[in-house]
Amino acid sequence: MALSEFDLIERFFSRQHQKNRSVSLGIGDDAAVLSPEPGKELVVSTDTLVEGVHFLQNSDPASLGYKVLAVNLSDMAAMGAEPCSVFLALTMPVADQPWLQQFSDGFLSLAERFSVVLAGGDTTQGPLVITVTIIGQISAGKAMLRSGAKAGDRVFVTGTVGDGGLGLIEAKSETGESTESLEKYLRPEPRVQAGQKLARIASACIDVSDGLAADLGHILERSEVGAKLELESLPLSTSVKRYVDLHGCQEFPLISGDDYELCFTVPEDCLDQLQAIKAELGCDITEIGKIVATPGLVVTRAGKEIILNKPGFEHF
Ligand code: ADP
Ligand code: MG
């Protein structure tokens, strides 16, 4: 039996039990009512995933539900914000109930894990397009911006890079094999806790979605500085190491996207504090280079400068 739009929302999206002080009124009225804590600023971001562009056709719905929220949580992490509520605009060709069940399970279980409330959205018919708007909060003036890097700051990245890109290649090859990289591509871990702690010391931060070189490039541009990176210092998983050695494409982890790690800069006099934060966190943090006054990104391998042909993913 076909579900009405309202039954569908009720059945799949209004079933979250968790409450959150930042949401006074959630799903069910013409709009949600939000109440940020006094002294905090709202941090808001929207991301859209389009079938065939951001995810492959016939993607597993549970992974999709997870990922569309994870990429938005990652934007909160990059700002250092505490995520509070999300809004889900779902356009789909048909109301396929098993698909909706798995999609909403993937979405809501991640929301629960990060104490984020699904506070509203929109449901329409059309080609599969998923838009999530996320609302977070942070103490006034404390958000990490792309524009704060200064010459002399060190450049760091959380976790490993290149797995998202390798996972995408594996997903396309449809071997059906579950690997570490494929898992990371499908279910990236948003670095929300790291972001909130790093906001105390980092001079600039971005999440790595289009590729480390391109995303660090945004920090450099906005901060009007340059950076020197050593290719050898990039943190790689065993599978990415094997892949780059096999194909002789050492620059791959710099130009492949979908990692959702944080790339950030820290002034030298905060490096001790960074060590303390590192000890508190469950994720690795690796120093990969240094900010310099001369604009542009210089990448070296065995001491020699290398040229990157394709800095990262762009739509147009
Ligand atoms: P309106 O016609 O006023 O736009 P809707 O019928 O679109 O209202 O939505 C009814 C309620 O359900 C609203 O509170 C809206 O935020 C919520 N909603 C609609 N679609 C979704 C969805 N996919 N996920 C979560 N909430 C949704
Ligand atoms: Mg509506």
mmCIF file of C-alpha atoms and ligand atoms in Angstrom:
data_model
loop_
_atom_site.group_PDB
_atom_site.id
_atom_site.type_symbol
_atom_site.label_atom_id
_atom_site.label_comp_id
_atom_site.label_asym_id
_atom_site.label_seq_id
_atom_site.Cartn_x
_atom_site.Cartn_y
_atom_site.Cartn_z
ATOM 1 C CA MET A 1 0.000 0.000 0.000
ATOM 2 C CA ALA A 2 1.259 3.440 -0.917
ATOM 3 C CA LEU A 3 2.187 5.683 1.992
ATOM 4 C CA SER A 4 1.044 9.286 2.133
ATOM 5 C CA GLU A 5 3.739 11.905 2.552
ATOM 6 C CA PHE A 6 2.675 12.485 6.159
ATOM 7 C CA ASP A 7 2.617 8.769 7.053
ATOM 8 C CA LEU A 8 6.060 8.458 5.532
ATOM 9 C CA ILE A 9 7.492 11.305 7.631
ATOM 10 C CA GLU A 10 5.782 9.938 10.738
ATOM 11 C CA ARG A 11 6.931 6.380 10.165
ATOM 12 C CA PHE A 12 10.536 6.900 9.107
ATOM 13 C CA PHE A 13 11.676 10.306 10.299
ATOM 14 C CA SER A 14 9.726 11.220 13.469
ATOM 15 C CA ARG A 15 10.831 8.177 15.443
ATOM 16 C CA GLN A 16 13.849 9.649 17.168
ATOM 17 C CA HIS A 17 13.428 9.455 20.933
ATOM 18 C CA GLN A 18 16.282 11.659 21.819
ATOM 19 C CA LYS A 19 15.726 15.223 22.926
ATOM 20 C CA ASN A 20 18.148 18.056 22.858
ATOM 21 C CA ARG A 21 17.932 21.355 24.742
ATOM 22 C CA SER A 22 18.701 23.276 21.575
ATOM 23 C CA VAL A 23 15.439 22.204 19.892
ATOM 24 C CA SER A 24 12.273 23.650 21.494
ATOM 25 C CA LEU A 25 10.025 22.377 18.695
ATOM 26 C CA GLY A 26 10.936 19.684 16.175
ATOM 27 C CA ILE A 27 9.164 17.850 13.332
ATOM 28 C CA GLY A 28 5.409 18.389 12.903
ATOM 29 C CA ASP A 29 4.734 22.099 12.656
ATOM 30 C CA ASP A 30 5.330 24.652 9.909
ATOM 31 C CA ALA A 31 8.828 25.280 11.200
ATOM 32 C CA ALA A 32 11.133 24.189 13.984
ATOM 33 C CA VAL A 33 11.973 26.435 16.931
ATOM 34 C CA LEU A 34 15.589 26.409 18.068
ATOM 35 C CA SER A 35 17.135 27.817 21.237
ATOM 36 C CA PRO A 36 20.914 28.075 21.291
ATOM 37 C CA GLU A 37 22.600 28.427 24.681
ATOM 38 C CA PRO A 38 23.219 32.018 25.828
ATOM 39 C CA GLY A 39 26.598 33.369 24.707
ATOM 40 C CA LYS A 40 26.807 30.976 21.789
ATOM 41 C CA GLU A 41 26.673 31.633 18.069
ATOM 42 C CA LEU A 42 24.861 29.413 15.568
ATOM 43 C CA VAL A 43 26.965 27.632 12.960
ATOM 44 C CA VAL A 44 24.989 26.505 9.895
ATOM 45 C CA SER A 45 25.930 24.498 6.836
ATOM 46 C CA THR A 46 24.133 22.736 3.967
ATOM 47 C CA ASP A 47 25.356 19.892 1.784
ATOM 48 C CA THR A 48 23.607 18.175 -1.099
ATOM 49 C CA LEU A 49 24.299 14.693 -2.403
ATOM 50 C CA VAL A 50 23.102 13.948 -5.943
ATOM 51 C CA GLU A 51 22.783 10.384 -7.220
ATOM 52 C CA GLY A 52 25.342 9.728 -9.937
ATOM 53 C CA VAL A 53 27.434 12.742 -8.872
ATOM 54 C CA HIS A 54 28.192 12.294 -5.148
ATOM 55 C CA PHE A 55 27.226 8.667 -4.825
ATOM 56 C CA LEU A 56 26.871 5.789 -7.235
ATOM 57 C CA GLN A 57 23.507 4.640 -8.547
ATOM 58 C CA ASN A 58 21.924 1.877 -6.424
ATOM 59 C CA SER A 59 24.084 2.752 -3.412
ATOM 60 C CA ASP A 60 23.316 0.931 -0.193
ATOM 61 C CA PRO A 61 20.630 3.116 1.470
ATOM 62 C CA ALA A 62 21.938 2.657 5.041
ATOM 63 C CA SER A 63 25.416 3.844 4.032
ATOM 64 C CA LEU A 64 23.858 6.736 2.151
ATOM 65 C CA GLY A 65 21.816 7.809 5.176
ATOM 66 C CA TYR A 66 24.976 7.625 7.262
ATOM 67 C CA LYS A 67 27.131 9.516 4.778
ATOM 68 C CA VAL A 68 24.799 12.417 4.044
ATOM 69 C CA LEU A 69 24.778 13.222 7.757
ATOM 70 C CA ALA A 70 28.493 12.439 8.242
ATOM 71 C CA VAL A 71 29.584 14.993 5.608
ATOM 72 C CA ASN A 72 27.497 17.661 7.331
ATOM 73 C CA LEU A 73 28.840 16.722 10.777
ATOM 74 C CA SER A 74 32.302 17.048 9.237
ATOM 75 C CA ASP A 75 31.572 20.698 8.361
ATOM 76 C CA MET A 76 30.657 21.330 12.010
ATOM 77 C CA ALA A 77 33.907 19.614 13.037
ATOM 78 C CA ALA A 78 35.892 21.857 10.700
ATOM 79 C CA MET A 79 34.428 24.954 12.408
ATOM 80 C CA GLY A 80 34.938 23.512 15.896
ATOM 81 C CA ALA A 81 31.179 23.614 16.541
ATOM 82 C CA GLU A 82 28.962 21.336 18.610
ATOM 83 C CA PRO A 83 26.301 19.927 16.238
ATOM 84 C CA CYS A 84 22.733 20.338 17.611
ATOM 85 C CA SER A 85 20.048 19.759 14.988
ATOM 86 C CA VAL A 86 19.642 18.740 11.343
ATOM 87 C CA PHE A 87 17.080 19.264 8.584
ATOM 88 C CA LEU A 88 16.650 16.689 5.834
ATOM 89 C CA ALA A 89 15.269 17.554 2.392
ATOM 90 C CA LEU A 90 14.696 14.308 0.560
ATOM 91 C CA THR A 91 13.751 14.123 -3.108
ATOM 92 C CA MET A 92 13.206 10.591 -4.410
ATOM 93 C CA PRO A 93 11.546 8.937 -7.400
ATOM 94 C CA VAL A 94 9.275 6.592 -5.380
ATOM 95 C CA ALA A 95 8.480 5.987 -1.702
ATOM 96 C CA ASP A 96 10.230 2.627 -1.487
ATOM 97 C CA GLN A 97 9.602 1.477 2.099
ATOM 98 C CA PRO A 98 12.538 -0.943 2.546
ATOM 99 C CA TRP A 99 14.821 1.748 1.086
ATOM 100 C CA LEU A 100 13.384 4.398 3.450
ATOM 101 C CA GLN A 101 13.712 2.083 6.431
ATOM 102 C CA GLN A 102 17.411 1.457 5.779
ATOM 103 C CA PHE A 103 18.154 5.042 4.807
ATOM 104 C CA SER A 104 16.509 6.445 7.939
ATOM 105 C CA ASP A 105 18.205 3.787 10.118
ATOM 106 C CA GLY A 106 21.623 4.824 8.776
ATOM 107 C CA PHE A 107 20.815 8.510 9.233
ATOM 108 C CA LEU A 108 19.153 8.358 12.654
ATOM 109 C CA SER A 109 21.651 6.003 14.283
ATOM 110 C CA LEU A 110 24.497 8.377 13.418
ATOM 111 C CA ALA A 111 22.368 11.329 14.621
ATOM 112 C CA GLU A 112 21.826 9.526 17.910
ATOM 113 C CA ARG A 113 25.539 8.808 18.310
ATOM 114 C CA PHE A 114 26.324 12.535 18.022
ATOM 115 C CA SER A 115 23.238 13.657 20.032
ATOM 116 C CA VAL A 116 21.868 15.536 17.046
ATOM 117 C CA VAL A 117 18.102 15.933 16.631
ATOM 118 C CA LEU A 118 16.382 15.655 13.238
ATOM 119 C CA ALA A 119 14.193 18.727 13.661
ATOM 120 C CA GLY A 120 12.529 19.005 10.245
ATOM 121 C CA GLY A 121 12.873 18.709 6.512
ATOM 122 C CA ASP A 122 10.968 18.319 3.298
ATOM 123 C CA THR A 123 9.870 15.309 1.256
ATOM 124 C CA THR A 124 9.335 15.544 -2.493
ATOM 125 C CA GLN A 125 9.233 13.403 -5.611
ATOM 126 C CA GLY A 126 11.936 13.596 -8.283
ATOM 127 C CA PRO A 127 15.403 12.207 -9.035
ATOM 128 C CA LEU A 128 17.244 11.079 -5.894
ATOM 129 C CA VAL A 129 18.777 14.175 -4.276
ATOM 130 C CA ILE A 130 19.444 14.492 -0.563
ATOM 131 C CA THR A 131 20.093 17.820 1.133
ATOM 132 C CA VAL A 132 20.975 18.146 4.781
ATOM 133 C CA THR A 133 21.208 21.407 6.697
ATOM 134 C CA ILE A 134 22.977 21.184 10.007
ATOM 135 C CA ILE A 135 22.847 23.647 12.882
ATOM 136 C CA GLY A 136 25.566 23.770 15.505
ATOM 137 C CA GLN A 137 26.678 26.144 18.214
ATOM 138 C CA ILE A 138 29.974 27.524 19.463
ATOM 139 C CA SER A 139 31.043 30.140 22.029
ATOM 140 C CA ALA A 140 30.871 33.541 20.349
ATOM 141 C CA GLY A 141 33.986 34.360 18.343
ATOM 142 C CA LYS A 142 35.559 30.912 18.714
ATOM 143 C CA ALA A 143 34.785 29.310 15.333
ATOM 144 C CA MET A 144 37.838 28.030 13.410
ATOM 145 C CA LEU A 145 38.100 29.867 10.115
ATOM 146 C CA ARG A 146 40.044 29.188 6.944
ATOM 147 C CA SER A 147 41.579 32.638 7.147
ATOM 148 C CA GLY A 148 43.700 32.435 10.308
ATOM 149 C CA ALA A 149 46.897 30.634 9.206
ATOM 150 C CA LYS A 150 50.179 32.557 9.695
ATOM 151 C CA ALA A 151 53.729 31.960 8.416
ATOM 152 C CA GLY A 152 55.524 29.652 10.856
ATOM 153 C CA ASP A 153 52.381 27.699 11.830
ATOM 154 C CA ARG A 154 52.593 23.920 11.446
ATOM 155 C CA VAL A 155 50.145 21.987 9.252
ATOM 156 C CA PHE A 156 48.446 18.835 10.571
ATOM 157 C CA VAL A 157 45.904 16.297 9.434
ATOM 158 C CA THR A 158 43.778 13.850 11.458
ATOM 159 C CA GLY A 159 43.564 10.135 10.611
ATOM 160 C CA THR A 160 44.838 9.021 7.197
ATOM 161 C CA VAL A 161 44.429 10.488 3.703
ATOM 162 C CA GLY A 162 43.700 8.733 0.405
ATOM 163 C CA ASP A 163 41.344 6.081 1.767
ATOM 164 C CA GLY A 164 38.217 7.928 0.641
ATOM 165 C CA GLY A 165 39.575 8.149 -2.913
ATOM 166 C CA LEU A 166 40.746 4.550 -2.978
ATOM 167 C CA GLY A 167 37.410 3.426 -1.502
ATOM 168 C CA LEU A 168 35.599 5.196 -4.371
ATOM 169 C CA ILE A 169 37.738 3.333 -6.918
ATOM 170 C CA GLU A 170 36.902 0.088 -5.123
ATOM 171 C CA ALA A 171 33.188 0.923 -4.980
ATOM 172 C CA LYS A 172 33.200 1.529 -8.747
ATOM 173 C CA SER A 173 35.028 -1.722 -9.472
ATOM 174 C CA GLU A 174 32.234 -3.623 -7.655
ATOM 175 C CA THR A 175 34.421 -6.484 -6.472
ATOM 176 C CA GLY A 176 32.031 -6.809 -3.528
ATOM 177 C CA GLU A 177 35.053 -7.036 -1.253
ATOM 178 C CA SER A 178 34.854 -5.032 1.966
ATOM 179 C CA THR A 179 38.135 -3.246 2.579
ATOM 180 C CA GLU A 180 39.330 -0.661 5.083
ATOM 181 C CA SER A 181 39.293 2.056 2.379
ATOM 182 C CA LEU A 182 35.836 1.151 1.058
ATOM 183 C CA GLU A 183 34.493 1.263 4.603
ATOM 184 C CA LYS A 184 36.072 4.715 5.078
ATOM 185 C CA TYR A 185 34.603 5.937 1.776
ATOM 186 C CA LEU A 186 31.125 4.694 2.694
ATOM 187 C CA ARG A 187 31.222 5.579 6.382
ATOM 188 C CA PRO A 188 33.725 8.334 7.147
ATOM 189 C CA GLU A 189 34.078 9.135 10.851
ATOM 190 C CA PRO A 190 33.269 12.838 11.348
ATOM 191 C CA ARG A 191 35.979 14.378 13.565
ATOM 192 C CA VAL A 192 33.519 16.328 15.698
ATOM 193 C CA GLN A 193 35.249 15.838 19.033
ATOM 194 C CA ALA A 194 38.655 16.664 17.554
ATOM 195 C CA GLY A 195 37.237 19.834 15.968
ATOM 196 C CA GLN A 196 35.760 21.079 19.248
ATOM 197 C CA LYS A 197 39.055 20.582 21.082
ATOM 198 C CA LEU A 198 41.209 21.983 18.274
ATOM 199 C CA ALA A 199 39.132 25.181 18.210
ATOM 200 C CA ARG A 200 41.044 26.201 21.365
ATOM 201 C CA ILE A 201 44.407 26.314 19.572
ATOM 202 C CA ALA A 202 44.174 25.951 15.775
ATOM 203 C CA SER A 203 44.720 29.096 13.697
ATOM 204 C CA ALA A 204 42.797 27.663 10.692
ATOM 205 C CA CYS A 205 40.917 24.475 9.828
ATOM 206 C CA ILE A 206 39.098 22.791 6.933
ATOM 207 C CA ASP A 207 37.677 19.330 6.361
ATOM 208 C CA VAL A 208 39.192 17.323 3.537
ATOM 209 C CA SER A 209 36.373 16.609 1.090
ATOM 210 C CA ASP A 210 37.824 17.522 -2.328
ATOM 211 C CA GLY A 211 41.421 16.432 -1.678
ATOM 212 C CA LEU A 212 44.089 17.588 0.753
ATOM 213 C CA ALA A 213 45.949 19.791 -1.765
ATOM 214 C CA ALA A 214 42.760 21.558 -2.888
ATOM 215 C CA ASP A 215 41.373 21.954 0.622
ATOM 216 C CA LEU A 216 44.629 23.144 2.165
ATOM 217 C CA GLY A 217 44.748 25.462 -0.859
ATOM 218 C CA HIS A 218 41.538 27.112 0.425
ATOM 219 C CA ILE A 219 43.226 27.829 3.776
ATOM 220 C CA LEU A 220 46.257 29.273 1.975
ATOM 221 C CA GLU A 221 44.149 31.509 -0.230
ATOM 222 C CA ARG A 222 41.945 32.812 2.561
ATOM 223 C CA SER A 223 44.929 33.288 4.869
ATOM 224 C CA GLU A 224 47.109 34.838 2.113
ATOM 225 C CA VAL A 225 50.032 32.551 2.880
ATOM 226 C CA GLY A 226 51.717 29.483 1.324
ATOM 227 C CA ALA A 227 52.719 26.047 2.605
ATOM 228 C CA LYS A 228 55.457 23.468 2.223
ATOM 229 C CA LEU A 229 54.395 19.832 2.429
ATOM 230 C CA GLU A 230 56.525 16.708 2.411
ATOM 231 C CA LEU A 231 54.882 13.866 0.545
ATOM 232 C CA GLU A 232 56.663 11.320 2.773
ATOM 233 C CA SER A 233 55.037 12.678 5.906
ATOM 234 C CA LEU A 234 51.437 12.043 4.761
ATOM 235 C CA PRO A 235 49.712 9.504 7.028
ATOM 236 C CA LEU A 236 48.673 6.566 4.806
ATOM 237 C CA SER A 237 46.843 3.344 5.590
ATOM 238 C CA THR A 238 48.490 0.071 4.531
ATOM 239 C CA SER A 239 46.089 -0.279 1.600
ATOM 240 C CA VAL A 240 46.726 3.256 0.293
ATOM 241 C CA LYS A 241 50.486 2.722 0.675
ATOM 242 C CA ARG A 242 50.198 -0.474 -1.343
ATOM 243 C CA TYR A 243 48.038 1.258 -3.988
ATOM 244 C CA VAL A 244 50.396 4.221 -4.519
ATOM 245 C CA ASP A 245 53.464 1.949 -4.698
ATOM 246 C CA LEU A 246 51.766 -0.381 -7.160
ATOM 247 C CA HIS A 247 50.648 2.460 -9.458
ATOM 248 C CA GLY A 248 53.576 4.826 -8.865
ATOM 249 C CA CYS A 249 51.138 7.649 -8.029
ATOM 250 C CA GLN A 250 52.618 9.036 -4.816
ATOM 251 C CA GLU A 251 50.573 12.232 -5.152
ATOM 252 C CA PHE A 252 47.247 10.297 -5.145
ATOM 253 C CA PRO A 253 46.486 10.892 -1.405
ATOM 254 C CA LEU A 254 46.905 14.638 -1.977
ATOM 255 C CA ILE A 255 44.475 14.895 -4.875
ATOM 256 C CA SER A 256 41.841 12.254 -4.067
ATOM 257 C CA GLY A 257 38.817 13.380 -2.058
ATOM 258 C CA ASP A 258 36.184 11.991 0.311
ATOM 259 C CA ASP A 259 38.451 11.639 3.350
ATOM 260 C CA TYR A 260 36.537 13.923 5.735
ATOM 261 C CA GLU A 261 39.595 14.328 7.920
ATOM 262 C CA LEU A 262 40.511 17.727 9.402
ATOM 263 C CA CYS A 263 43.458 19.677 8.004
ATOM 264 C CA PHE A 264 44.448 22.447 10.402
ATOM 265 C CA THR A 265 47.260 24.813 11.316
ATOM 266 C CA VAL A 266 48.696 25.416 14.785
ATOM 267 C CA PRO A 267 51.006 28.253 15.911
ATOM 268 C CA GLU A 268 54.350 27.035 17.260
ATOM 269 C CA ASP A 269 53.644 28.228 20.803
ATOM 270 C CA CYS A 270 50.541 25.985 20.978
ATOM 271 C CA LEU A 271 52.299 22.743 20.042
ATOM 272 C CA ASP A 272 52.449 21.570 23.690
ATOM 273 C CA GLN A 273 48.700 22.028 23.993
ATOM 274 C CA LEU A 274 48.268 20.050 20.783
ATOM 275 C CA GLN A 275 50.163 17.131 22.360
ATOM 276 C CA ALA A 276 47.735 17.198 25.292
ATOM 277 C CA ILE A 277 44.711 17.258 22.948
ATOM 278 C CA LYS A 278 46.203 14.397 20.940
ATOM 279 C CA ALA A 279 46.467 12.306 24.104
ATOM 280 C CA GLU A 280 42.773 12.941 24.889
ATOM 281 C CA LEU A 281 41.541 12.029 21.409
ATOM 282 C CA GLY A 282 41.051 8.630 19.855
ATOM 283 C CA CYS A 283 42.344 9.672 16.420
ATOM 284 C CA ASP A 284 45.859 10.125 15.065
ATOM 285 C CA ILE A 285 47.160 13.592 14.289
ATOM 286 C CA THR A 286 50.171 13.939 11.970
ATOM 287 C CA GLU A 287 52.318 16.959 11.162
ATOM 288 C CA ILE A 288 52.612 17.225 7.362
ATOM 289 C CA GLY A 289 54.178 20.614 6.685
ATOM 290 C CA LYS A 290 54.620 24.261 7.499
ATOM 291 C CA ILE A 291 52.980 27.560 6.580
ATOM 292 C CA VAL A 292 55.277 30.018 4.796
ATOM 293 C CA ALA A 293 54.866 33.663 3.782
ATOM 294 C CA THR A 294 55.219 33.063 0.011
ATOM 295 C CA PRO A 295 51.791 32.198 -1.480
ATOM 296 C CA GLY A 296 51.240 28.798 -3.105
ATOM 297 C CA LEU A 297 51.596 25.155 -2.148
ATOM 298 C CA VAL A 298 55.021 23.563 -2.583
ATOM 299 C CA VAL A 299 55.104 19.769 -2.316
ATOM 300 C CA THR A 300 58.420 17.960 -2.053
ATOM 301 C CA ARG A 301 59.341 14.321 -2.430
ATOM 302 C CA ALA A 302 62.836 13.218 -1.361
ATOM 303 C CA GLY A 303 63.672 16.904 -1.070
ATOM 304 C CA LYS A 304 62.645 17.670 -4.685
ATOM 305 C CA GLU A 305 59.679 19.790 -5.634
ATOM 306 C CA ILE A 306 56.885 17.957 -7.482
ATOM 307 C CA ILE A 307 54.114 19.380 -9.648
ATOM 308 C CA LEU A 308 50.488 18.407 -8.980
ATOM 309 C CA ASN A 309 48.506 18.285 -12.240
ATOM 310 C CA LYS A 310 45.048 18.055 -10.745
ATOM 311 C CA PRO A 311 44.592 19.694 -7.347
ATOM 312 C CA GLY A 312 41.183 18.169 -6.477
ATOM 313 C CA PHE A 313 37.561 17.635 -7.355
ATOM 314 C CA GLU A 314 35.493 20.489 -8.809
ATOM 315 C CA HIS A 315 31.962 20.388 -10.207
ATOM 316 C CA PHE A 316 32.287 22.991 -12.981
HETATM 317 P P1 ADP B 1 5.023 22.242 4.909
HETATM 318 O O1 ADP B 1 3.971 21.828 3.946
HETATM 319 O O2 ADP B 1 4.596 23.240 5.931
HETATM 320 O O3 ADP B 1 6.330 22.548 4.261
HETATM 321 P P2 ADP B 1 5.653 19.525 5.294
HETATM 322 O O4 ADP B 1 4.400 18.792 5.026
HETATM 323 O O5 ADP B 1 6.676 19.619 4.215
HETATM 324 O O6 ADP B 1 5.281 20.953 5.831
HETATM 325 O O7 ADP B 1 6.347 18.910 6.569
HETATM 326 C C1 ADP B 1 5.627 18.609 7.740
HETATM 327 C C2 ADP B 1 6.609 18.465 8.888
HETATM 328 O O8 ADP B 1 7.457 17.356 8.643
HETATM 329 C C3 ADP B 1 7.523 19.671 9.051
HETATM 330 O O9 ADP B 1 7.774 19.811 10.447
HETATM 331 C C4 ADP B 1 8.778 19.265 8.326
HETATM 332 O O10 ADP B 1 9.889 19.929 8.856
HETATM 333 C C5 ADP B 1 8.813 17.763 8.580
HETATM 334 N N1 ADP B 1 9.468 16.976 7.504
HETATM 335 C C6 ADP B 1 9.106 16.838 6.205
HETATM 336 N N2 ADP B 1 9.918 16.010 5.537
HETATM 337 C C7 ADP B 1 10.844 15.601 6.433
HETATM 338 C C8 ADP B 1 11.967 14.736 6.363
HETATM 339 N N3 ADP B 1 12.339 14.115 5.236
HETATM 340 N N4 ADP B 1 12.677 14.551 7.497
HETATM 341 C C9 ADP B 1 12.338 15.196 8.630
HETATM 342 N N5 ADP B 1 11.309 15.992 8.764
HETATM 343 C C10 ADP B 1 10.554 16.208 7.695
HETATM 344 MG MG MG B 2 7.484 21.167 3.052
#
